[in-house]
XYZ file of N, CA and C in Angstrom:
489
model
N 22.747 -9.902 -2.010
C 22.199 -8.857 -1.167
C 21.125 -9.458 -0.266
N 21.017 -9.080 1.215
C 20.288 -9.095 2.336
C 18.858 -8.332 2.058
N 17.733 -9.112 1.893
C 16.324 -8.002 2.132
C 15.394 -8.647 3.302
N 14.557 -8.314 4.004
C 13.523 -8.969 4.661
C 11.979 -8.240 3.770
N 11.342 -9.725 3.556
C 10.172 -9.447 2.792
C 9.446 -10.080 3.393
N 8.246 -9.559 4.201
C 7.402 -9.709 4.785
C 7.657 -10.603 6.085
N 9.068 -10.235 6.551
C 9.453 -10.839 7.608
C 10.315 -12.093 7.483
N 10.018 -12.215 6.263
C 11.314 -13.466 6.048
C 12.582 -13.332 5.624
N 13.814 -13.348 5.658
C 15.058 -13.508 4.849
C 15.000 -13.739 3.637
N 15.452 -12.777 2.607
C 15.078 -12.960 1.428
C 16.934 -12.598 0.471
N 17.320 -13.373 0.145
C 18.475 -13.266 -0.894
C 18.759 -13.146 -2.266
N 19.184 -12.218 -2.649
C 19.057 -12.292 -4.335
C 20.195 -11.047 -4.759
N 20.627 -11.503 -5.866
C 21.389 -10.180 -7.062
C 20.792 -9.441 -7.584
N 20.098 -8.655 -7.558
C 19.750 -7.823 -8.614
C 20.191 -6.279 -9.160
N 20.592 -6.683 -10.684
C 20.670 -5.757 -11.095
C 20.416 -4.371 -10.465
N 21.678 -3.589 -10.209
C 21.233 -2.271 -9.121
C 20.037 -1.641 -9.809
N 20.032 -1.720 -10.803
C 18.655 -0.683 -11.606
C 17.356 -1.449 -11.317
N 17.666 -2.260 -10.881
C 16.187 -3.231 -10.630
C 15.301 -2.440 -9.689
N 14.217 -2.157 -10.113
C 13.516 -1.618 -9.049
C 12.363 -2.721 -7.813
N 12.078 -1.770 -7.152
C 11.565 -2.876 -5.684
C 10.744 -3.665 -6.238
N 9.921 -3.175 -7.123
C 8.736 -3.730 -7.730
C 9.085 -4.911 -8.335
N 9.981 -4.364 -9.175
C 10.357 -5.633 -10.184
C 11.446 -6.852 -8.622
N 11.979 -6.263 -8.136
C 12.349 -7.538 -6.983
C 11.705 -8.673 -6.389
N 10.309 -7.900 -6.103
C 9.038 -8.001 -5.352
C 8.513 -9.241 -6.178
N 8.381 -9.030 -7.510
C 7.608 -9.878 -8.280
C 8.477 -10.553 -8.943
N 9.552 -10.110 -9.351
C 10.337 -10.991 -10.180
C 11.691 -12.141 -9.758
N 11.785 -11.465 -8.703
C 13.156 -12.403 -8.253
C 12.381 -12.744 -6.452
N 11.416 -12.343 -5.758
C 10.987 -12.961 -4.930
C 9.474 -13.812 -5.255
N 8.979 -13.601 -6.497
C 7.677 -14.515 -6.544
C 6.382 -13.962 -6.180
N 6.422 -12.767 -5.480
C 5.863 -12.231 -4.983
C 4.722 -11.494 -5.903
N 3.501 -12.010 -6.376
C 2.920 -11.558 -7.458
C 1.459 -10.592 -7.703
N 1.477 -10.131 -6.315
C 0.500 -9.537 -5.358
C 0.737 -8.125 -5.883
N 1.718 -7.376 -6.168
C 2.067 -6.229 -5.811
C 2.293 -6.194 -7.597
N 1.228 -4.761 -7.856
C 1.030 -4.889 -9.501
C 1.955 -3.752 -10.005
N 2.187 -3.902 -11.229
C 2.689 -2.887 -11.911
C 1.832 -2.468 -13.004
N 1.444 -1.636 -12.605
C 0.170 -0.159 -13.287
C 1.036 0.500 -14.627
N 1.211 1.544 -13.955
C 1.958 2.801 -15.080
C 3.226 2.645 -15.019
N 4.048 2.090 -14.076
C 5.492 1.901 -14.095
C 6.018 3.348 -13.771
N 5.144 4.501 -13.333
C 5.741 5.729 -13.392
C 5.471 6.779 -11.765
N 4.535 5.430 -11.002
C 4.250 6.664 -9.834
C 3.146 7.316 -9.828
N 2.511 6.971 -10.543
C 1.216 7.706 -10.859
C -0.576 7.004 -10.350
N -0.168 5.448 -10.433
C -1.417 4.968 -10.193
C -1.473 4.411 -8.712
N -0.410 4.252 -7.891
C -0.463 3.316 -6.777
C -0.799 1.661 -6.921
N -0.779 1.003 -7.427
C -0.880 0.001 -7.939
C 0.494 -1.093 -7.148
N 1.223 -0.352 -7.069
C 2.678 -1.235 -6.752
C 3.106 -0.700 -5.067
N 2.192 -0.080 -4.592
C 2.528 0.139 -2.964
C 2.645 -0.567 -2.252
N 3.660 -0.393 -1.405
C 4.134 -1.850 -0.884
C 4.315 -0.528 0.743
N 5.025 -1.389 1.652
C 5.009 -1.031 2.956
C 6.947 -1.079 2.982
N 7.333 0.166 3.324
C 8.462 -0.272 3.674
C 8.847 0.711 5.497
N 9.562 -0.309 6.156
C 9.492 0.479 7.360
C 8.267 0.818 7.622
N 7.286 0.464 7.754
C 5.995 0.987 7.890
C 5.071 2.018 7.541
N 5.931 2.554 6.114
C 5.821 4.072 5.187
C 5.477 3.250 3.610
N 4.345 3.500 3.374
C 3.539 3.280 2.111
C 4.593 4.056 0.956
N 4.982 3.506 -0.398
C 5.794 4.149 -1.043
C 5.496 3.247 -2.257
N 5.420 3.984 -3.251
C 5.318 3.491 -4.898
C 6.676 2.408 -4.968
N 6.695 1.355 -5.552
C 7.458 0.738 -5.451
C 8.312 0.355 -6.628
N 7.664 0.815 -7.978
C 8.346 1.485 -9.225
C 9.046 2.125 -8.948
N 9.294 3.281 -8.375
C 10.010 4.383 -8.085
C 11.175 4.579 -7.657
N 11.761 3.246 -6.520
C 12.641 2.930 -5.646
C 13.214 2.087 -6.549
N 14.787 1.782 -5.970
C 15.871 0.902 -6.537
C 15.676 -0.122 -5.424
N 15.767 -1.278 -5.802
C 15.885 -2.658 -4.488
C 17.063 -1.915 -3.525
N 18.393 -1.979 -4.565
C 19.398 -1.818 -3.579
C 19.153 -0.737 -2.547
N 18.398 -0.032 -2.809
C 18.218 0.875 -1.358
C 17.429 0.396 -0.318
N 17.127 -0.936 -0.108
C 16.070 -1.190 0.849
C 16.750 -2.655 1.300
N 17.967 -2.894 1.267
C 18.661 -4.225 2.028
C 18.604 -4.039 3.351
N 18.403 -3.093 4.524
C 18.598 -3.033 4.878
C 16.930 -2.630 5.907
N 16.220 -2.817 5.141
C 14.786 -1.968 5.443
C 14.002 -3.288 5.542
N 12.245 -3.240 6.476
C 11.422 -4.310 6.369
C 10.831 -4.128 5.038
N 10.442 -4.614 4.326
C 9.684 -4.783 3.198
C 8.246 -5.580 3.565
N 7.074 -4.798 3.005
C 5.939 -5.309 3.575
C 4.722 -5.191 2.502
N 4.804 -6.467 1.672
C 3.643 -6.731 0.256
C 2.449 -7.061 1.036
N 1.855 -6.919 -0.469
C 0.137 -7.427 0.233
C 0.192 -8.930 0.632
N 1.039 -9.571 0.339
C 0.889 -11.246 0.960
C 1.896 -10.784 2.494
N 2.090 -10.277 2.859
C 2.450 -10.057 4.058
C 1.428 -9.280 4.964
N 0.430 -8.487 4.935
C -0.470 -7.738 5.442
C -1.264 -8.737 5.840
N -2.126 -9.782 5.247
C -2.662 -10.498 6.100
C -2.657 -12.088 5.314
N -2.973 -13.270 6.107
C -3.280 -14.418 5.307
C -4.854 -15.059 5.243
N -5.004 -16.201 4.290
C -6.515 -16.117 4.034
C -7.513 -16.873 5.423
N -6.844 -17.524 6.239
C -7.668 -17.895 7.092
C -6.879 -16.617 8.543
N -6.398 -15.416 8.404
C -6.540 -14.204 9.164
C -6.555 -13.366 8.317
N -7.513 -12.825 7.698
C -7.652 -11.681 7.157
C -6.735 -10.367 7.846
N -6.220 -9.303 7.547
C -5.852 -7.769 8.185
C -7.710 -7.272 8.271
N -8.056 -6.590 8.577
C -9.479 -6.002 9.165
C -9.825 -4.920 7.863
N -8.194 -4.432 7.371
C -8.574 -3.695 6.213
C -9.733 -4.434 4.793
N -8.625 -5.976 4.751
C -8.946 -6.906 3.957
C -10.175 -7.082 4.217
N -10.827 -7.558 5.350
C -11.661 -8.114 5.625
C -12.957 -6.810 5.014
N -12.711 -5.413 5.577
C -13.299 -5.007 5.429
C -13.957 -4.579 3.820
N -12.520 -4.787 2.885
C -13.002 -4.431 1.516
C -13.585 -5.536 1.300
N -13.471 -6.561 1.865
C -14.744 -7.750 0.970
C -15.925 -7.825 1.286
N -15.970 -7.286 2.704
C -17.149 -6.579 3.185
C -18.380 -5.511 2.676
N -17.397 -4.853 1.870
C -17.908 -3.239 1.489
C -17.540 -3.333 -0.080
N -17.019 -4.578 -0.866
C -16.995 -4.678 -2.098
C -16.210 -3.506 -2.328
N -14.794 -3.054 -2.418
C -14.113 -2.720 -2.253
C -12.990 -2.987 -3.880
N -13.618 -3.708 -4.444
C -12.693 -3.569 -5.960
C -13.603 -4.559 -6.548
N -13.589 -4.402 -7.725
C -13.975 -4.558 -8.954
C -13.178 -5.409 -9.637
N -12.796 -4.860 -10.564
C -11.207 -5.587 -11.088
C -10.042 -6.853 -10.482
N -10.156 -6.048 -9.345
C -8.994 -6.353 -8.354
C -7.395 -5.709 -8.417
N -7.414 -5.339 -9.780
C -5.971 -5.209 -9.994
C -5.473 -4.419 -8.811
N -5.963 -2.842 -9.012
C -5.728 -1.998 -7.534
C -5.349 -2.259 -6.254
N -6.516 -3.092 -5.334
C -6.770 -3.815 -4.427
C -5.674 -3.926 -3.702
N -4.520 -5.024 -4.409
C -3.534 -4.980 -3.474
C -2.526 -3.608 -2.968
N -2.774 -2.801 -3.539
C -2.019 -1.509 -3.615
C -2.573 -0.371 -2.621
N -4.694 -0.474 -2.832
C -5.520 0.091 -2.240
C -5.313 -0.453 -0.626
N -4.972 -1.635 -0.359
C -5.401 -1.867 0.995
C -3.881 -1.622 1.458
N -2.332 -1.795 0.833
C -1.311 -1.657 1.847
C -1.111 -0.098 1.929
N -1.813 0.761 1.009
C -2.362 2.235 1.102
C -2.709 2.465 2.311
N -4.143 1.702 2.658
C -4.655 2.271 3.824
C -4.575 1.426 4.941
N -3.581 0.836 4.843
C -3.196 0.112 6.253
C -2.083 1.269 6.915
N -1.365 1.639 5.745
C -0.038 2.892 6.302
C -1.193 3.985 6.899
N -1.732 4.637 5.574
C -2.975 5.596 5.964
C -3.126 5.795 7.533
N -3.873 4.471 7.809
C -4.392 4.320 9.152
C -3.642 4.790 10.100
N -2.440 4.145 9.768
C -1.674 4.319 10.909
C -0.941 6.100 11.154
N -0.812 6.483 9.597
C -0.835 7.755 10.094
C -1.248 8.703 11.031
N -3.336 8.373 10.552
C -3.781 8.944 11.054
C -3.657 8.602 12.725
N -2.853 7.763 13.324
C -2.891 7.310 14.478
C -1.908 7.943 14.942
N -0.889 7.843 14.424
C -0.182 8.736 15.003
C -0.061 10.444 14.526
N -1.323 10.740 14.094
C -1.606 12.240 14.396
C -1.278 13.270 12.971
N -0.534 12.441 12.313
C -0.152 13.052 10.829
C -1.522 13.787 10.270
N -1.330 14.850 10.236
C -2.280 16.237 9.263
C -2.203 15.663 7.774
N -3.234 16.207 6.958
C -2.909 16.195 5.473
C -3.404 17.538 4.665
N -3.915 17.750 3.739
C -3.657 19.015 3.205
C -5.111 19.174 3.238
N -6.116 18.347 3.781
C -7.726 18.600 3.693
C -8.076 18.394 5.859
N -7.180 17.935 6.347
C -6.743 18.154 8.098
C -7.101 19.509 8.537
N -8.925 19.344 9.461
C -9.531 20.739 9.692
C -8.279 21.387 10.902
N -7.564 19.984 11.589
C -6.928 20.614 12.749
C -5.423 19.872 12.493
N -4.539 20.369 13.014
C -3.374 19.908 13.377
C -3.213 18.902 14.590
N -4.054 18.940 15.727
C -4.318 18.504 16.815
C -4.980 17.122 16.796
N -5.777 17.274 16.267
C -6.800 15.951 16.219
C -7.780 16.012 14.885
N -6.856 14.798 14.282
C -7.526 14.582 12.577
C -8.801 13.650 12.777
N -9.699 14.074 12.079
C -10.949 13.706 11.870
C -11.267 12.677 10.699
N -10.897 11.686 10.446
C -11.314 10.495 9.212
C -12.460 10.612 8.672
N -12.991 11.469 8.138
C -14.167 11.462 7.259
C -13.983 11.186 5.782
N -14.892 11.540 4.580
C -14.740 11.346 3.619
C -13.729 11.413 3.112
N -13.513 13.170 2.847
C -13.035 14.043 2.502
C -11.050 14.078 3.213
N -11.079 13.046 4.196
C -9.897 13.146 4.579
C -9.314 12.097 4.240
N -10.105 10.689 4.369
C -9.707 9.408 3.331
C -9.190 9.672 2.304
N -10.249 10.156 1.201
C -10.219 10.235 0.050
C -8.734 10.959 -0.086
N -8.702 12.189 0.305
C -7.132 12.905 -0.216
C -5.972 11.930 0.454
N -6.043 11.363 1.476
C -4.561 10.624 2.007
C -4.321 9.337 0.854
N -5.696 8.708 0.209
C -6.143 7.781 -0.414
C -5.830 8.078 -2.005
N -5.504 9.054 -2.253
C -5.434 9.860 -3.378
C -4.625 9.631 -4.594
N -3.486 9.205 -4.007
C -2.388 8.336 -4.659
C -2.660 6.972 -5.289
N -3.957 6.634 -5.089
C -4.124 5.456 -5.505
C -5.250 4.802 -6.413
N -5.010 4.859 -7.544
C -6.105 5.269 -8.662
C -6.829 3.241 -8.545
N -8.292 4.043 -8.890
C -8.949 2.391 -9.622
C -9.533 2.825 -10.668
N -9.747 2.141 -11.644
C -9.998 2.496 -12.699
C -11.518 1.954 -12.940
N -11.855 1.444 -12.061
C -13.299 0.786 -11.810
C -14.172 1.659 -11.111
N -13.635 2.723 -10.274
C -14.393 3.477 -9.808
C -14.669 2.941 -8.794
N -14.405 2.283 -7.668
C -14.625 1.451 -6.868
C -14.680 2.429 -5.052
N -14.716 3.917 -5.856
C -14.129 4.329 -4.520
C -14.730 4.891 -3.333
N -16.128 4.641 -3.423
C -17.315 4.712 -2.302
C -17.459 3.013 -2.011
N -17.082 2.507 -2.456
C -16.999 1.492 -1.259
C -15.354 1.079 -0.825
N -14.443 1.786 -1.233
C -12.902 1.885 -0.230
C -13.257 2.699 0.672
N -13.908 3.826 0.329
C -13.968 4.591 1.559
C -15.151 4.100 2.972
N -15.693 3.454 2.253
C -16.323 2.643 3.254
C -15.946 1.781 4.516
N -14.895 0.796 3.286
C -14.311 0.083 3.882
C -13.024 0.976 4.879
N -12.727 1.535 4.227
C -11.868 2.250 5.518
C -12.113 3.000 6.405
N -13.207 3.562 6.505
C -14.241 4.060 7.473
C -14.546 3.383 8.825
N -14.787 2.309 7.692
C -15.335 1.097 9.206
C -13.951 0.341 9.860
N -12.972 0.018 9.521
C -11.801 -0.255 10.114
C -11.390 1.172 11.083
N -11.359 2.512 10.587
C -10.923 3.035 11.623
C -11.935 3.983 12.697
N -13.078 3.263 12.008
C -14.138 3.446 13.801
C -14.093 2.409 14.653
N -13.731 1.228 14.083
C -13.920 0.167 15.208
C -12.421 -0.002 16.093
């Protein structure tokens, strides 16, 4: 089977039950992208596909041969940070780390939502969304730390989408 992972050509069999996650890490090497609860629940394993943030436990590989696939070693590298990255090391942004990679390909999609105009269920307007706390935090919501780390994510994502 045909995948592109993080822009590269990527080939492999896997078991149709294999999920993305387990592809991600197990048959591409890819060791960035964690597995939490295995159930959808913590965000831990969010990966980028098509440019749509999605639990990556959740999904079967075989449904995504055909899709970009986009891990946290694809979002940015260490001598170019992504601005997200940059910014959680900035704003101390995890603890642990485990989260981290999950937290930032979160709010790299996030961002871009909010760019292209997407409402959420705390969205004062339909017209023009306002990034404050309170609107981070719920789009951000999906994505648990267990460190408590989450006044300085919201920080950090604050300052990426004022500048």
């Amino acid at each position: 089977m045909h995948f592109s992972i993080n822009g590269a050509a990527f080939e492999a069999e896997p078991d149709i039950r294999t999920s993305l996650l387990d592809l991600v890490r197990e048959h591409a090497g890819l060791s960035g992208t964690k597995k939490g609860c295995d159930h959808g629940q913590c965000g831990a394993c969010t990966v980028l596909v098509n440019g749509r943030r999605i639990n990556s436990c959740l999904t079967l590989a075989v449904m995504h041969q055909d899709d970009e696939i986009v891990t946290i070693e694809g979002i940015g590298k260490a001598d170019a940070l992504h601005p997200v990255q940059a910014a959680f090391i900035k704003h101390d942004g995890f603890q642990c780390g485990f989260c981290t990679p999950g937290q930032i390909c979160s709010a790299v999609a996030m961002l871009d939502e909010v760019k292209a105009g997407w409402a959420s269920h705390v969205s004062d307007s339909l017209d023009a969304v306002t990034l404050d706390d309170d609107e981070i935090s719920e789009r951000m919501s999906g994505n648990l730390c267990r460190c408590s780390a989450y006044p300085n994510i919201v920080d950090a994502i604050r300052e990426v989408a004022e500048a």
